[in-house]
Amino acid sequence: MMSLPPSSSDAPVASFHGLSRPVQRWIRDKGWTNLRPVQAEAIGAVLGSDTDIIITAATAGGKTEAAFLPLLSDALDRPAEGGGFDLVYVGPLKALITDQALRLEGMLEKTELAVHPWHGDVAKTRKDRALKSPGGVLLITPESLEAIFVLRGREVPGLFAGTRAIVIDELHTFLDSDRGVHLRSLLTRLDIAVGRRVRRVGLSATLGEMELVRSYLNPDAPDTVRMIADAGGGQELQVQLRGYVEPGENGSGPSNEVAITRHLFDRLRGTRNLVFAGSRQNVEGYADRLARMCEREKVPVEFLPHHGSLSRDRRAHVEDTLREGRVPLTAICTSTLELGIDIGDVVCVGQIGAPFSVAALRQRLGRSGRRAGEPAILRMYVDMPKLGPQSNPIDRLRLDLVQAVAMIDLLTEGWCEPPAPGTLNLSTLTHQILSVIAGRGGASAARLYKMLCERGPFRSVDQALFLTLLRDLGRPDTALIEQSSDGLLLLGEAGERIVAHYSFYAVFKTPEEYRLLAAGREIGTMPVTTVLAPGMTLVFAGRRWRIVEIDDIGKVIELAPSKEGRPPRFAGDGGAIHDDVRARMCDVLEGRMKEPMPRYLDAAARDALALARGDYDRLRLRGTGMVGIEEKKTLVAPWAGTIRTTTLSLALRDRGLSVEADGAVLEVPCGLENLRIEHLPTIYECGLALSHETGGMLVFDKFHEYLSPSLLIRDALSSRLDRQALGPMIKALLAERCP
DNA sequence: GACCTGCTGCGGTTTG
C-alpha cells in the first residue's frame, strides 16, 4: 500500500483514493510517495466538476500527470457513451507528441485504453488503425486536426462523439499567434460538430495576464475557468549583465565578439548550458569561434549550434547529448530550445544581446536551476559599438544595454507581455472559410459567419466586413470560392488546387528553401532569398564549407569542407517590442528605478550606462521626447512599442519625411520648430492616411495575397498599426514637459 | 533587429 506523508492537508490522500484502480496501481508502481500539490488539486477539480481548467507549473513540474491521472481515471471508470476518442491532446510540436504518447502508454499499459499519436511523421497504417477503432487518447497537432476536418469532415461527429476533454499543452505558445487562432477555430468547429461543448484543459509553464488566458479557453464564460498553479516561485535568480565596448582607435585588444567568446569558453566549459544568440547567423558565428578556440587549446569541442535550419539529425544529436548528460555540452541556440522538449536541467542560461520579449527571457530562464536548492543563472552579454566624436547621438544612448536592463527589471517584477486581443486575422479567417467549405462540400455565407465569427474566434469581424472578404475571395482573378445557383458557396478553381495540396493545413507561411548536402547527407536548409554562388564559403552546422554546386531547379546545394567561411545571413522579419518595455527603457535612462545602478551590471556595463545617461541629459531628451540635433534633423523619442512607433513613422512618411526603421528613437529629417509647429499638428488633425499603394505593401500572412488593399489596411490596423494611439502620442510630444 | 511551428495521397521499390 502506498503511504502518503501527512502533508499540510489531507487533500492528497482524498485525491489518491478518488482515482480508479489501474491509475492508483501505476502511481504505486512508480514508487511515488506523495502527489504534488498541483496534482492533488487538479485531481479534485477534474473529478469534482466539469469546468475548464488551466494548470500552470514549472517545467518538469508534473503538469501532464496532473491533467491525465484524473482524466484517464474518469475514462476508465465511466466508458464514453458516444464512442470515438475519449480524450484529445493537442501539442505544438511533433517531438512533444511522441514524448507524451510514450508517457501515456506507460500509464495505460495494463488497461484497455489505447494511445494514438497522430502527426506528419506517424505512419499511415497507424493512423488507419486509429480511424478504424477510435478510442482512448488521440495526441495530435493543430495541422493534423485540420487535415481531418478537410479530408474526413463527415466522420468528425463520430470520431469525437464521446470525447470528454481536450488537453492543450504549452498553452502559452497558442495565445497570441495565428496558430492559436487556428486552434481556437478548430475547437469551436469540433464543438459544433458534436453538438455540445467539450471541456478544455490547458497546460502551461508561464502565463501573463490570467484574464486573457481564461478567455482564450472559454471566451463566453472566462470567469468559470479554474486556475491551478503551483506555489513554486521563491526560486533564487542569479543575474550578471556584462557590457563589452570595443577598444578605442589606438587601443589594442580583442573585438567584442572575441572577448565574449573567450568568456563563454572559460565559464561554461565542463558543464551543460544553453546560450541564446539571437539569430541563426550569430549562432553559427559563436559556435564557429568557440569550436576553433577548443581546437587551439587542444580540448574536446563542447559547443554545438542548434537552430531551425539544421537537419533533424544535427538537432537530435545536440538534444540527446544534453538530455543524457554523460559529457559536458553547451548548445549555442535560437528559440528552438525554448519550447517543451525535455533536455534535462542546465547549469546556466546565456543570452547574447537583449531578447525581443520578457516572456521569451522568462521561458529560457526556466531551463536552468530546476533542481531544488539550485539557483537559476542568467548571464547576459551586450556587445556595444565603439564611440567616437562622429558617432550618432542615438548610438550614444546604448539602447541595447538599456533594453536589456529594462527587461531584467520587468522580469524580476514578474511581468511579461500579455496577448493582444481584437485582431481581425483575415488570413487565418480565409483559411478557415476554405477549410469549412472543403470539409462539408459547400456552405452558406450565413452558416460560415455563424460558425467562424459568432461562435468562433473571429469575433472582431462584423457581417459587412465578412461579406467584403467573401467578395474578394470570389473575384474571378482570385477564384478561391464561387457561388452555386442555389446560393451555396463552393471552392473555386484556385481554391480547389490550394486545399488539395498538403501545404494547406498550416495557417503560417513558410519560405522556399534549398537543401544543403555534404557528402550526400543533408545537414540543413537555407532560404532561397539568401544570395549564394558556387565557390562561396560559409559556416554552417558548426563547420566551414565551400559551395560546390547549386541546383536551382531541384533546390539543392552541394557543399565540400573548407578552411575558410563566414556565417551566412538568413531571412528574417523583424520583431515587435511591447509598449511597457519601451516605457521602462525611458525609466532606466532617467534613473527612475528601485536601484538606479543595478548590482548585476559589471564595471563596463555600469560605465556605459552612466555615460549613456549623461548623453541623454546633455541632449535634453529628459522630459521632452524631442530634440533638434542639426538644422534639419530632430530626434523623436516616443518611448512606445513597435506598433505605435511604426504608426508614427508611417504618418511622418505621409508628410514626406523619410524616417528610417522603427527603433526606440526616430531620426526625423526636419528642424525641431518645423516639426513642432507644422508637421505634428497636421498629423494630429488628419490622422494616418493609408493609401491603396500602402495597402499593397501590407502583405505579410499566408492568404494576404488574395485580399484587396482596403482589407489589407484593415487587417494591419487591427494588429500591426495603432491609429488611435497617434493623437495621444503627438499630444504628449507637443506638451512642454521640460522644467 | 528574429525566431519557431506543420503537412496527404499515391506511385514506386524492397523485403518477408
Tab-separated table of C-alpha atoms (C1' of nucleotides) in Angstrom, chain A residues 94 120 141 144 280 308 315 334 502 574, chain B residues 1-10:
chain	number	residue	atom	x	y	z
A	94	LYS	CA	5.753	16.573	-33.207
A	120	GLY	CA	3.089	14.124	-40.088
A	141	THR	CA	-1.077	18.754	-33.822
A	144	SER	CA	-3.220	17.236	-38.446
A	280	ARG	CA	20.916	31.836	-36.754
A	308	GLY	CA	15.634	25.601	-37.088
A	315	ARG	CA	19.425	18.878	-33.754
A	334	THR	CA	17.946	30.257	-31.194
A	502	TYR	CA	-0.664	19.242	-48.356
A	574	GLY	CA	11.658	41.975	-37.595
B	1	DG	C1'	16.905	43.809	-35.283
B	2	DA	C1'	14.074	37.474	-35.371
B	3	DC	C1'	12.846	33.166	-34.102
B	4	DC	C1'	9.696	28.973	-34.221
B	5	DT	C1'	5.904	25.633	-35.541
B	6	DG	C1'	3.295	21.965	-39.599
B	7	DC	C1'	1.752	18.567	-43.794
B	8	DT	C1'	-1.568	13.816	-47.560
B	9	DG	C1'	-2.085	10.651	-51.173
B	10	DC	C1'	-0.065	7.920	-54.268
